Amino acid sequence: EMHNIRLDFEQELARMRAARPPSPLLVSLDNQPDRPPPKSEEEMTKVLACQVCYQQLADIAVLPCGHMVMCQWCADVVVPVRHGHIPARPTKCPMCRKQVKQRFKIHAG
């Protein structure tokens, strides 16, 4: 009797596993058919020099344009902020000249 119950349980478990959708862990980014092809080594290397002083790494992005073209020091001079992220005075992005609404430090890693 116990053997039949165990056999029925194992059959039901196998049926349930076959009927359920695949686990999200089994679906990875690597096996997606519409994944874009990998970029070349050259395309993956970006120049991150500050476009104001050309002596430091750019790590400040401005919004709404999204350009990351200034180091912290230059951003403090060109786009001084008050209340965290809001420019203290009207300022334009040094790259595209759009009005800067906010600025943020980008932590690459």
Coordinates of C-alpha atoms in Angstrom, one line a residue:
E1 CA 0.0 0.0 0.0
M2 CA 2.8 2.5 1.0
H3 CA 4.6 1.7 -2.3
N4 CA 1.5 2.5 -4.3
I5 CA 1.1 5.8 -2.5
R6 CA 4.7 6.8 -3.1
L7 CA 4.4 5.8 -6.8
D8 CA 1.3 7.8 -7.2
F9 CA 2.9 10.8 -5.5
E10 CA 6.0 10.6 -7.8
Q11 CA 3.8 10.3 -10.9
E12 CA 1.7 13.3 -9.8
L13 CA 4.9 15.3 -9.0
A14 CA 6.3 14.5 -12.4
R15 CA 3.0 15.6 -14.1
M16 CA 3.0 18.9 -12.2
R17 CA 6.6 19.7 -13.0
A18 CA 5.9 19.0 -16.7
A19 CA 2.8 21.3 -16.7
R20 CA 4.3 24.3 -14.9
P21 CA 6.0 27.2 -16.8
P22 CA 9.8 27.2 -16.9
S23 CA 11.5 28.7 -13.8
P24 CA 12.7 32.2 -14.3
L25 CA 16.1 30.9 -13.2
L26 CA 16.2 28.6 -16.3
V27 CA 15.5 31.6 -18.6
S28 CA 18.7 33.6 -18.8
L29 CA 19.7 36.6 -20.8
D30 CA 22.3 34.5 -22.7
N31 CA 19.8 32.3 -24.4
Q32 CA 17.2 34.9 -25.6
P33 CA 16.7 34.8 -29.4
D34 CA 16.3 38.5 -29.8
R35 CA 19.5 39.4 -27.8
P36 CA 21.6 41.9 -29.8
P37 CA 25.1 40.8 -30.9
P38 CA 28.0 41.7 -28.7
K39 CA 29.8 45.0 -29.3
S40 CA 33.4 45.0 -30.4
E41 CA 36.3 45.8 -28.0
E42 CA 36.6 49.3 -29.6
E43 CA 32.8 50.0 -29.2
M44 CA 33.0 48.9 -25.5
T45 CA 35.8 51.4 -24.8
K46 CA 34.5 54.9 -24.2
V47 CA 36.5 58.0 -23.4
L48 CA 35.4 59.3 -20.1
A49 CA 37.5 62.4 -19.9
C50 CA 35.9 65.5 -18.5
Q51 CA 34.9 67.6 -21.5
V52 CA 35.6 70.8 -19.5
C53 CA 39.1 70.3 -18.0
Y54 CA 40.2 67.1 -19.9
Q55 CA 42.3 66.1 -16.8
Q56 CA 39.8 64.1 -14.8
L57 CA 37.3 61.3 -15.4
A58 CA 33.7 62.5 -16.1
D59 CA 31.4 61.1 -13.4
I60 CA 28.6 63.7 -13.3
A61 CA 25.6 63.4 -15.5
V62 CA 23.1 66.2 -16.2
L63 CA 19.4 65.8 -16.9
P64 CA 17.3 65.9 -19.0
C65 CA 19.8 65.3 -21.8
G66 CA 21.7 62.6 -19.9
H67 CA 25.2 63.7 -20.9
M68 CA 28.0 62.5 -18.5
V69 CA 30.7 64.9 -19.5
M70 CA 32.1 66.6 -16.3
C71 CA 34.2 65.6 -13.4
Q72 CA 33.0 66.5 -9.9
W73 CA 35.2 69.6 -9.6
C74 CA 34.2 71.1 -13.0
A75 CA 30.5 70.3 -12.3
D76 CA 30.7 72.2 -9.0
V77 CA 32.0 75.2 -10.9
V78 CA 29.8 74.9 -14.1
V79 CA 26.6 73.6 -12.5
P80 CA 26.6 74.4 -8.8
V81 CA 23.7 72.8 -7.0
R82 CA 21.4 73.5 -4.1
H83 CA 19.2 71.0 -2.4
G84 CA 21.2 68.0 -3.6
H85 CA 20.6 67.8 -7.4
I86 CA 19.0 71.0 -8.5
P87 CA 21.2 73.7 -10.2
A88 CA 21.6 76.9 -8.1
R89 CA 21.3 79.0 -11.3
P90 CA 20.2 78.5 -14.9
T91 CA 22.9 76.5 -16.6
K92 CA 23.3 74.7 -19.9
C93 CA 24.9 71.3 -20.6
P94 CA 28.5 71.9 -22.0
M95 CA 27.9 69.2 -24.6
C96 CA 24.5 70.0 -26.1
R97 CA 23.6 73.4 -24.5
K98 CA 20.2 72.1 -23.2
Q99 CA 19.0 73.6 -20.0
V100 CA 20.2 71.5 -17.0
K101 CA 17.3 70.6 -14.6
Q102 CA 19.3 68.2 -12.4
R103 CA 22.8 66.7 -12.0
F104 CA 23.9 63.4 -10.5
K105 CA 27.1 61.6 -9.7
I106 CA 27.5 58.3 -11.6
H107 CA 29.1 55.4 -9.8
A108 CA 30.6 53.1 -12.5
G109 CA 31.3 49.6 -11.4

